[in-house]
XYZ file of C-alpha atoms in Angstrom:
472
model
C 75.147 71.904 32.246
C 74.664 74.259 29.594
C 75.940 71.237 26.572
C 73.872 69.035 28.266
C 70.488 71.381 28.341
C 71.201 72.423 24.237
C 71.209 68.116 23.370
C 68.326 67.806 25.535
C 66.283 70.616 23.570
C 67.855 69.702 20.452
C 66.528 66.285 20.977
C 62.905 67.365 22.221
C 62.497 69.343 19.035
C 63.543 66.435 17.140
C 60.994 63.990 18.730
C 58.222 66.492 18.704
C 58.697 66.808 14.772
C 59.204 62.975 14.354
C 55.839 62.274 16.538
C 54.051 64.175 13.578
C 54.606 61.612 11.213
C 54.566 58.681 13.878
C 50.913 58.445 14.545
C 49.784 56.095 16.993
C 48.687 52.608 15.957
C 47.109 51.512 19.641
C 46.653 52.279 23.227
C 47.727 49.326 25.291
C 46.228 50.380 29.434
C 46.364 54.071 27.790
C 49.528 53.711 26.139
C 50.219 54.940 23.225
C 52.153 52.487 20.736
C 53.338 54.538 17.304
C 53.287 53.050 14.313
C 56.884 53.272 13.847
C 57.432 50.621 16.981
C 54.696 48.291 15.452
C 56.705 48.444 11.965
C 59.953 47.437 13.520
C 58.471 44.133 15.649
C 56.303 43.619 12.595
C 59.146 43.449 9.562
C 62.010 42.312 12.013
C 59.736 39.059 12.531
C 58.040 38.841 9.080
C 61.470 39.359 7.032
C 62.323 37.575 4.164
C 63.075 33.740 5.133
C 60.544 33.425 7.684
C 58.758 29.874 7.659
C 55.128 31.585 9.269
C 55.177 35.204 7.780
C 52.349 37.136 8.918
C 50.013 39.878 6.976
C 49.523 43.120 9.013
C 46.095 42.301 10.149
C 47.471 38.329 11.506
C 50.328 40.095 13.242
C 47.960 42.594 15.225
C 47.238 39.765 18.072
C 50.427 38.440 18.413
C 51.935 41.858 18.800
C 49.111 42.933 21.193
C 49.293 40.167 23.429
C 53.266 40.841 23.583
C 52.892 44.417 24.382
C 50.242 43.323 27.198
C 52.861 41.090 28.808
C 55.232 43.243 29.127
C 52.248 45.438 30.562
C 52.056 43.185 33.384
C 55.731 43.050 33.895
C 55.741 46.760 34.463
C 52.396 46.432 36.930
C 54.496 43.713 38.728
C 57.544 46.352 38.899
C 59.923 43.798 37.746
C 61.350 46.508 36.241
C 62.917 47.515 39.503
C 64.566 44.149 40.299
C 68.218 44.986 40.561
C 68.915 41.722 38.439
C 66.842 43.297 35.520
C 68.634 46.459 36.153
C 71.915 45.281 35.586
C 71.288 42.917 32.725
C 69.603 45.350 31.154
C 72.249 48.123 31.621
C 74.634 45.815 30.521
C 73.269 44.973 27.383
C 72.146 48.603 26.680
C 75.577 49.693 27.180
C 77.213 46.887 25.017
C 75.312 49.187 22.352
C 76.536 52.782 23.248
C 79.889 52.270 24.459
C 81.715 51.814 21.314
C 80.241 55.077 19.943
C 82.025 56.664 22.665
C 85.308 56.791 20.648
C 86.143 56.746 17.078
C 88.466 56.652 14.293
C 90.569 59.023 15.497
C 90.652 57.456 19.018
C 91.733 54.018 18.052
C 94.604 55.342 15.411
C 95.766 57.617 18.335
C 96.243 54.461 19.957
C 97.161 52.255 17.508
C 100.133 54.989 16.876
C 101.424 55.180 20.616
C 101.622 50.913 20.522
C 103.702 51.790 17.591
C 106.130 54.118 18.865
C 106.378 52.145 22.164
C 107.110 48.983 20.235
C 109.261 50.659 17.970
C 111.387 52.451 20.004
C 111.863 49.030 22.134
C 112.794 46.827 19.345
C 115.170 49.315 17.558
C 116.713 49.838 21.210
C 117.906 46.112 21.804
C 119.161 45.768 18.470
C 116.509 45.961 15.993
C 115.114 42.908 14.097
C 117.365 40.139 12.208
C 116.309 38.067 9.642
C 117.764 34.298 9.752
C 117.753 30.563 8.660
C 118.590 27.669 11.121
C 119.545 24.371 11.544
C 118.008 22.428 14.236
C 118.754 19.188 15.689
C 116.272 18.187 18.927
C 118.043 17.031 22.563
C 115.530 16.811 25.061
C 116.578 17.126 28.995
C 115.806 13.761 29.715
C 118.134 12.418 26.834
C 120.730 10.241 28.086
C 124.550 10.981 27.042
C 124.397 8.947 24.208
C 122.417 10.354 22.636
C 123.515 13.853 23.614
C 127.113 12.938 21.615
C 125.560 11.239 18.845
C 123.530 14.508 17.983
C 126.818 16.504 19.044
C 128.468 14.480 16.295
C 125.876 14.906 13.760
C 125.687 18.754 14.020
C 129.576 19.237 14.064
C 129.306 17.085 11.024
C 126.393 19.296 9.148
C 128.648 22.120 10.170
C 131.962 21.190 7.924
C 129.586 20.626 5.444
C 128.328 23.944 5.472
C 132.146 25.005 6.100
C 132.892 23.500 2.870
C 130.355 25.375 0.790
C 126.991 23.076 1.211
C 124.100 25.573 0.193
C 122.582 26.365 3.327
C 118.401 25.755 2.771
C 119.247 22.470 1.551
C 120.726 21.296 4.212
C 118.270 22.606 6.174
C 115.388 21.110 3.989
C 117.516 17.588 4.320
C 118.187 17.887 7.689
C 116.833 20.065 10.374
C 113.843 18.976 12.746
C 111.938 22.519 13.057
C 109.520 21.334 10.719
C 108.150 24.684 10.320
C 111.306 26.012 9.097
C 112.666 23.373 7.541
C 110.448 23.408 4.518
C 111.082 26.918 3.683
C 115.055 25.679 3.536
C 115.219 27.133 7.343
C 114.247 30.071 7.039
C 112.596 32.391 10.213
C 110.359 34.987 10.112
C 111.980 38.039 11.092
C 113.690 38.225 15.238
C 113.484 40.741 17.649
C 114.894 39.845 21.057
C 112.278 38.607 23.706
C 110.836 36.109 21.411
C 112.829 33.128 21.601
C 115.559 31.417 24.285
C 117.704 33.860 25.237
C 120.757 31.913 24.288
C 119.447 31.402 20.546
C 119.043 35.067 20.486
C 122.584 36.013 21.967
C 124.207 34.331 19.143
C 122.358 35.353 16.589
C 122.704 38.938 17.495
C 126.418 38.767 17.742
C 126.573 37.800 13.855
C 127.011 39.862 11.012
C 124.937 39.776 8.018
C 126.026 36.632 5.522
C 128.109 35.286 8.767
C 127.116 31.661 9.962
C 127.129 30.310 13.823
C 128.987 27.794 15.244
C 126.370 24.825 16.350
C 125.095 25.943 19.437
C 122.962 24.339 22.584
C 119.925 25.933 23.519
C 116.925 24.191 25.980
C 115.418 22.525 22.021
C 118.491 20.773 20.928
C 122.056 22.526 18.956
C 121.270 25.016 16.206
C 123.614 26.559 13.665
C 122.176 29.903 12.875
C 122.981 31.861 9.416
C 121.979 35.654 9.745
C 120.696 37.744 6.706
C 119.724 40.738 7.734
C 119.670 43.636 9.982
C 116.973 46.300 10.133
C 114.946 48.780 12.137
C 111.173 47.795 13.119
C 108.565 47.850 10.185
C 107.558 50.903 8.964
C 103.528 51.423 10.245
C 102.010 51.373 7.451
C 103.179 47.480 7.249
C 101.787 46.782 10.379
C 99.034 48.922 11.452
C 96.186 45.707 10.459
C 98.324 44.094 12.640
C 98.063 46.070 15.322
C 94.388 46.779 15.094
C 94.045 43.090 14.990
C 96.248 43.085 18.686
C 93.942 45.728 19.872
C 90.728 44.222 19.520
C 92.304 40.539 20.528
C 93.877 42.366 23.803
C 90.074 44.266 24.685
C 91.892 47.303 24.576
C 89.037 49.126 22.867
C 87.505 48.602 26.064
C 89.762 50.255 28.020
C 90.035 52.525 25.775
C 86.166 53.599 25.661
C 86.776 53.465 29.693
C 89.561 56.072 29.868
C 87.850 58.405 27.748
C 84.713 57.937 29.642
C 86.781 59.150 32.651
C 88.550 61.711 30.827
C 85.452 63.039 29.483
C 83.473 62.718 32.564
C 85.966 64.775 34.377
C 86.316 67.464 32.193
C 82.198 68.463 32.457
C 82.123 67.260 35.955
C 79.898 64.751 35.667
C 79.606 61.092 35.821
C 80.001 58.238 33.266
C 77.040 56.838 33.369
C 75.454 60.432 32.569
C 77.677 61.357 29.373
C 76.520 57.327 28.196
C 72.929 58.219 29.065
C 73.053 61.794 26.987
C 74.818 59.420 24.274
C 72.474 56.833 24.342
C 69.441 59.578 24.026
C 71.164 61.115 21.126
C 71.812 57.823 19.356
C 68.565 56.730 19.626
C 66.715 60.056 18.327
C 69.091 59.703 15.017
C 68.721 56.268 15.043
C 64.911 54.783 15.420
C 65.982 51.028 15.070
C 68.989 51.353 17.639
C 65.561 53.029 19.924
C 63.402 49.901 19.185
C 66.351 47.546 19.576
C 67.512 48.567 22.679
C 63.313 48.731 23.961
C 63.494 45.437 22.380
C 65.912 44.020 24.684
C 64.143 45.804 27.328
C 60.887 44.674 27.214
C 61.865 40.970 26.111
C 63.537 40.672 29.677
C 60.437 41.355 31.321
C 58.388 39.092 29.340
C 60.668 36.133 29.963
C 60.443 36.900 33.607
C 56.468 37.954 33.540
C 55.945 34.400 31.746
C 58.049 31.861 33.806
C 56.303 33.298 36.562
C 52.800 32.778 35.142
C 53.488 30.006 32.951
C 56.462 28.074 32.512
C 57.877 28.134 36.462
C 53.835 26.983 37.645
C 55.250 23.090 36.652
C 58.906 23.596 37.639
C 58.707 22.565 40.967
C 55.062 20.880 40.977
C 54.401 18.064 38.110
C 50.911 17.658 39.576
C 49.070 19.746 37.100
C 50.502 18.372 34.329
C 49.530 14.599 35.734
C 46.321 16.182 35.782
C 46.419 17.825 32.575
C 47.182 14.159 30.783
C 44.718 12.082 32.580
C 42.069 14.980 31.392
C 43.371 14.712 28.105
C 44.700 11.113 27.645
C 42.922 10.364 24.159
C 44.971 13.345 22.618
C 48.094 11.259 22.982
C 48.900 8.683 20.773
C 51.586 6.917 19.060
C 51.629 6.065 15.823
C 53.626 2.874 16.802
C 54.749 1.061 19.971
C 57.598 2.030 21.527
C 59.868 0.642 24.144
C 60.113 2.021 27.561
C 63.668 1.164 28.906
C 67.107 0.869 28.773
C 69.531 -0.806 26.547
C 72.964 -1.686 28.692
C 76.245 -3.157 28.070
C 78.241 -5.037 31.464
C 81.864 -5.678 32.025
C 80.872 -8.196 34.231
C 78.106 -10.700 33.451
C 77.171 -10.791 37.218
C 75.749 -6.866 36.802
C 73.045 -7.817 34.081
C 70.875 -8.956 36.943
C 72.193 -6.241 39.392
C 71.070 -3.747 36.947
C 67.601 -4.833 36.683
C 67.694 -5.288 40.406
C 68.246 -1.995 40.813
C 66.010 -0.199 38.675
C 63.188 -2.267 39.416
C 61.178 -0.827 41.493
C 62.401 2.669 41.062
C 60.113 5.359 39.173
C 61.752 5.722 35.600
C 62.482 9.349 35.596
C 65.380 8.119 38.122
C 66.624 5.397 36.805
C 69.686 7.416 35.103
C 70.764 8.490 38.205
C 70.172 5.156 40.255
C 72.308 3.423 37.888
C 75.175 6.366 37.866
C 75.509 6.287 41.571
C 75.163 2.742 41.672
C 77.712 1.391 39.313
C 79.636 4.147 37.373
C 80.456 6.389 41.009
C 84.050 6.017 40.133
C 86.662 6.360 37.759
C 86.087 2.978 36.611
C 82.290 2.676 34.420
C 80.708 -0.940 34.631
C 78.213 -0.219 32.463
C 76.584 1.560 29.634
C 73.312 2.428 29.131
C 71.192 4.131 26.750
C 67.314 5.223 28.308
C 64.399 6.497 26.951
C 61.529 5.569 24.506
C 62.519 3.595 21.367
C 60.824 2.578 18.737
C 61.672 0.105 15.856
C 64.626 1.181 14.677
C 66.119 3.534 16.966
C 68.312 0.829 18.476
C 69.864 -2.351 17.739
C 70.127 -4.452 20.914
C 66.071 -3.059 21.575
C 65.460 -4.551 18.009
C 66.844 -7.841 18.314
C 66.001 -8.112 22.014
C 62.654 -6.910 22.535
C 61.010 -6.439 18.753
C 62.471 -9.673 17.789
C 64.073 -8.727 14.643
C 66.799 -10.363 12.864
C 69.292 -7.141 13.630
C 73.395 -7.250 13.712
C 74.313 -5.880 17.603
C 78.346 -4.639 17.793
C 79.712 -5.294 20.903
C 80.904 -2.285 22.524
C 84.713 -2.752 23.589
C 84.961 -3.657 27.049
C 81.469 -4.459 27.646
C 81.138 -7.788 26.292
C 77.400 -8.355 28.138
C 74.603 -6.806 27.080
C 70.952 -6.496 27.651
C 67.575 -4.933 27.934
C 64.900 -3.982 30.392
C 61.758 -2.172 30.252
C 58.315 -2.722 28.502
C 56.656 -2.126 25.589
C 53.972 0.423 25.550
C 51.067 0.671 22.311
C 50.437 4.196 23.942
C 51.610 6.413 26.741
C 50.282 5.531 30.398
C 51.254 8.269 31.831
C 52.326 11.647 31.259
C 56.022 11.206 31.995
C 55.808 9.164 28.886
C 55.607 12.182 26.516
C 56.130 14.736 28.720
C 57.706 16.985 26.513
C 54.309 17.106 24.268
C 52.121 17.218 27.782
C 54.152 20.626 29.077
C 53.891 22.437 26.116
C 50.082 21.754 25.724
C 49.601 22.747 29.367
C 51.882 25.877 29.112
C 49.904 26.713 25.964
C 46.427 26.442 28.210
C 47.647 28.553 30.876
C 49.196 30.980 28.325
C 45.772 31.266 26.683
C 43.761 31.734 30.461
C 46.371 34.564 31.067
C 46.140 36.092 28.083
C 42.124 36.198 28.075
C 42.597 37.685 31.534
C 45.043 40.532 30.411
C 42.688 41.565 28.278
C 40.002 41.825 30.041
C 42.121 43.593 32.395
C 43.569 46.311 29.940
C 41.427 48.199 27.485
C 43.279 47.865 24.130
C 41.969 50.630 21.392
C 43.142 50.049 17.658
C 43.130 52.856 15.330
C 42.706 50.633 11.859
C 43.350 53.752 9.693
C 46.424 53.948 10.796
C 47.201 50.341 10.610
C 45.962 50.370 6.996
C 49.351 53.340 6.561
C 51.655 50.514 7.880
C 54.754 49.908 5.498
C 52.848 52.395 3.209
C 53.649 55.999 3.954
C-alpha cells in the first residue's frame, strides 16, 4: 500500500507540473481537451505522406466533430458494455504487458532453456556430426524392388570399402536431396530428432568409422560419423533461442508468471500492478497516453456511428430507395453498362434453364438462385460472372450484347456459353449503384447528426492557444 500511494503521488506531481505547460485548446460539453491531445490526433493524421493534409485551422472541425462523437458514446454509456470492456482491456493490455519484464527476465530464461537443453543432450550422448547415404524403400514397395535397392546399397558399400571418397558418392548417389548436394553431409545430431534406428547406429560409431547399410522406415542408409561433442556453447545459440522463445509465446507466459509472482508478493491483484504500470507508463510517456485514449475512444465512435449511421440501412434498404428516387439526376453514367450475367454450361440444355431461373427473380439474388440451383453439389454446371459491365470489362458481354468483333476463350469444361440481362444508359434504381447511393445517404445522416451534436454540446475554442500549436 505504501509503494503504491508514493507512484500515485509521484505521478500527481508529475501531471500537475505537465498541465502547466498543457493549456487547454477546447471545452467539448465542459471538457477540457489540452493542447497536447489535439497535437497528437492532429500530426498523427497530417504526417508526412498524407494525400489530404490539413492546416491547423482545417483540422479544428474534423477533430471537433470526432471528440463530440465520442461525447455521445459516453452519454449513451457504451462505455459500460462488457464487449467494449474487454476489447478495450485487451488491447490496452497488449500495450503494458511486455513492460512487465525485461532484459534481465528474458536472459534468465533464455539461460534455464539452456541448461535444461544442455544437460539433456550431453546426457544421451551429446551431439554427432555425420554424412549419409540414402537410398528410398517405401512400405508399400513390393519385394522387388526391396532386393534391387538391397543390392544397390551393398554395392555402394564395397565401393566405399574399397576407398571411394565418401561425399562423392553421396553427391552421385544418395536420394536425400538435401544432403546429397553438400556430398551428404548432416547438420549436427542429437538423439530425439530422427528414427530411432538411424540414431542407434550412428551413436554406436566412432569418429572416422563408417556403418554398415542399414534399414530405417525412409529406405537403407550407410552412415559415416565425424564427430563427437558436447552441446553448443550459449553464446552460439542464444539468437536461437530467443528466436524459440518468441515463436513458442513464451514471453507470454513469462509476463504471466511474474504477474503472479509479483502480485503475490504485495498482495494484490494482477490487474492492479498492470493498472499502476499502465499509469506510470503513460505519465512518462504522453503518446503511449494518447494512443491507448486513441484506441479507446475510436471503439466508441465505431459503435456510436453504426448505431446512428451506418446500421440505420443494414436491415432496412427503404431509405436509401428513397434517398435515390429524391436524388435520381445525381446519378449518371458516363456510358451504358450491362446489367447481367455472363455464364458458361456443361450442358447446352442449362442455357435456357439459367435464364429460366433468374427471370423473374430480383437481381440482388440471382447469385444465390443460381448457386442453389445448379452448383449445390460437388459437381458445378455452370459459371457465371454478375454485375454491371461496361465495354470492355468482359469478353462474352462484348461480343454478345455490345456487338463487337471480340475473341471469347472457352473455359474448359464449359463448352456453352451465354448472356442475360439488359443494357441500362443510366441506373433505374438504386440497387444499380448502390455502393455510391449508401455512402451519399450515410454522409446526409452523418451531417443531420453532427448539426444536432452541436447544438446539443456547447463547444468553446480558445484560438490563442490554437495559434501555440506545434509552436511552443
Amino acid at each position: 500500500m505504501k509503494k503504491n500511494f508514493i507512484l500515485m503521488a509521484m505521478m500527481s506531481i508529475a501531471c500537475s507540473v505537465f498541465a502547466q505547460n498543457d493549456p487547454t485548446v477546447m471545452t467539448i460539453n465542459g471538457q477540457p481537451v489540452p493542447r497536447s491531445e489535439f497535437e497528437y490526433s492532429y500530426n498523427k493524421n497530417n504526417a508526412e505522406g498524407v494525400i489530404d493534409k490539413k492546416s491547423v485551422d482545417e483540422y479544428v472541425d474534423l477533430f471537433i466533430n470526432y471528440k463530440l462523437k465520442v461525447q455521445a458514446a459516453l452519454d449513451a454509456k457504451l462505455d459500460t458494455l462488457s464487449s467494449f470492456k474487454s476489447e478495450f482491456a485487451s488491447y490496452r493490455d497488449q500495450q503494458i504487458k511486455p513492460a512487465i519484464i525485461d532484459d534481465r527476465d528474458v536472459e534468465a530464461l533464455a539461460h534455464k532453456i539452456y541448461n535444461e537443453t544442455k544437460e539433456r543432450v550431453d546426457g544421451s550422448g551429446g551431439l554427432v556430426k555425420l554424412s549419409h547415404i540414402l537410398l528410398q524403400l517405401r512400405p508399400s514397395d513390393d519385394e522387388a524392388k526391396k532386393t534391387a535397392v538391397k543390392t544397390r546399397i551393398d554395392s555402394i558399400y564395397a565401393e566405399l570399402k574399397k576407398g571411394a571418397d565418401f561425399a562423392d558418392m553421396a553427391r552421385r548417389f544418395s536420394q536425400d536431396p538435401g544432403s546429397a548436394r553438400k556430398g551428404g553431409e548432416l547438420s549436427w545430431v542429437q538423439k530425439g530428432m530422427t528414427y530411432k534406428e538411424f540414431e542407434d547406429v550412428a551413436y554406436a560409431l566412432q569418429p572416422g568409422e563408417m556403418s554398415e547399410p542399414f534399414l530405417t522406415q525412409v529406405g537403407y542408409h550407410i552412415v559415416l560419423q565425424h564427430e563427437r561433442a558436447n552441446f553448443f556453447p550459449y553464446d552460439t545459440v542464444h539468437a536461437d533461442i530467443l528466436r524459440f522463445i518468441d515463436r513458442r509465446g513464451l514471453r507470454n507466459k513469462l509476463i504471466t508468471d511474474k504477474l503472479d509472482s509479483l502480485s503475490k508478493a504485495n498482495n494484490t491483484t494482477a490487474d492492479e500492478i498492470l493498472a499502476a504500470k499502465r499509469e506510470e507508463m503513460e505519465s512518462q510517456d504522453l503518446d503511449l497516453h494518447y494512443l491507448i485514449k486513441e484506441y479507446h475512444d475510436g471503439l466508441l465512435l465505431f459503435e456510436i456511428s453504426n448505431r446512428e449511421v451506418w446500421g440505420k440501412t443494414a436491415q432496412n434498404e427503404a431509405p436509401l430507395a428513397s434517398f435515390f428516387k429524391k436524388n435520381k439526376k445525381k446519378y449518371r453514367w458516363d456510358e451504358p453498362r450491362f446489367k447481367g450475367i455472363a455464364y458458361y454450361t456443361r450442358d447446352a440444355a442449362d442455357i435456357d434453364a439459367v435464364k429460366k431461373a433468374v427471370k423473374n427473380a430480383k437481381f440482388d439474388d440471382w447469385a444465390e438462385i443460381l448457386r442453389t440451383t445448379f452448383n449445390n453439389d460437388s459437381v458445378l454446371r455452370i459459371r457465371v460472372e454478375k454485375g454491371y459491365f461496361k465495354k470492355g470489362d468482359n469478353a462474352l458481354v462484348d461480343h454478345n450484347v455490345f456487338k463487337k468483333d471480340t475473341l471469347v476463350k472457352e473455359r474448359p469444361g464449359y463448352p456453352h456459353m451465354e448472356t442475360f440481362g439488359k443494357v441500362l444508359k443510366a441506373p433505374e434504381e438504386y440497387i444499380d449503384v448502390k455502393g455510391q447511393v449508401t455512402a451519399d445517404y450515410n454522409e446526409m445522416v452523418e451531417k443531420k447528426w453532427v448539426e444536432d451534436l452541436r447544438k446539443k454540446y456547447k463547444v468553446v475554442v480558445d484560438k490563442d492557444v490554437l495559434k501555440t500549436v506545434n509552436k511552443h
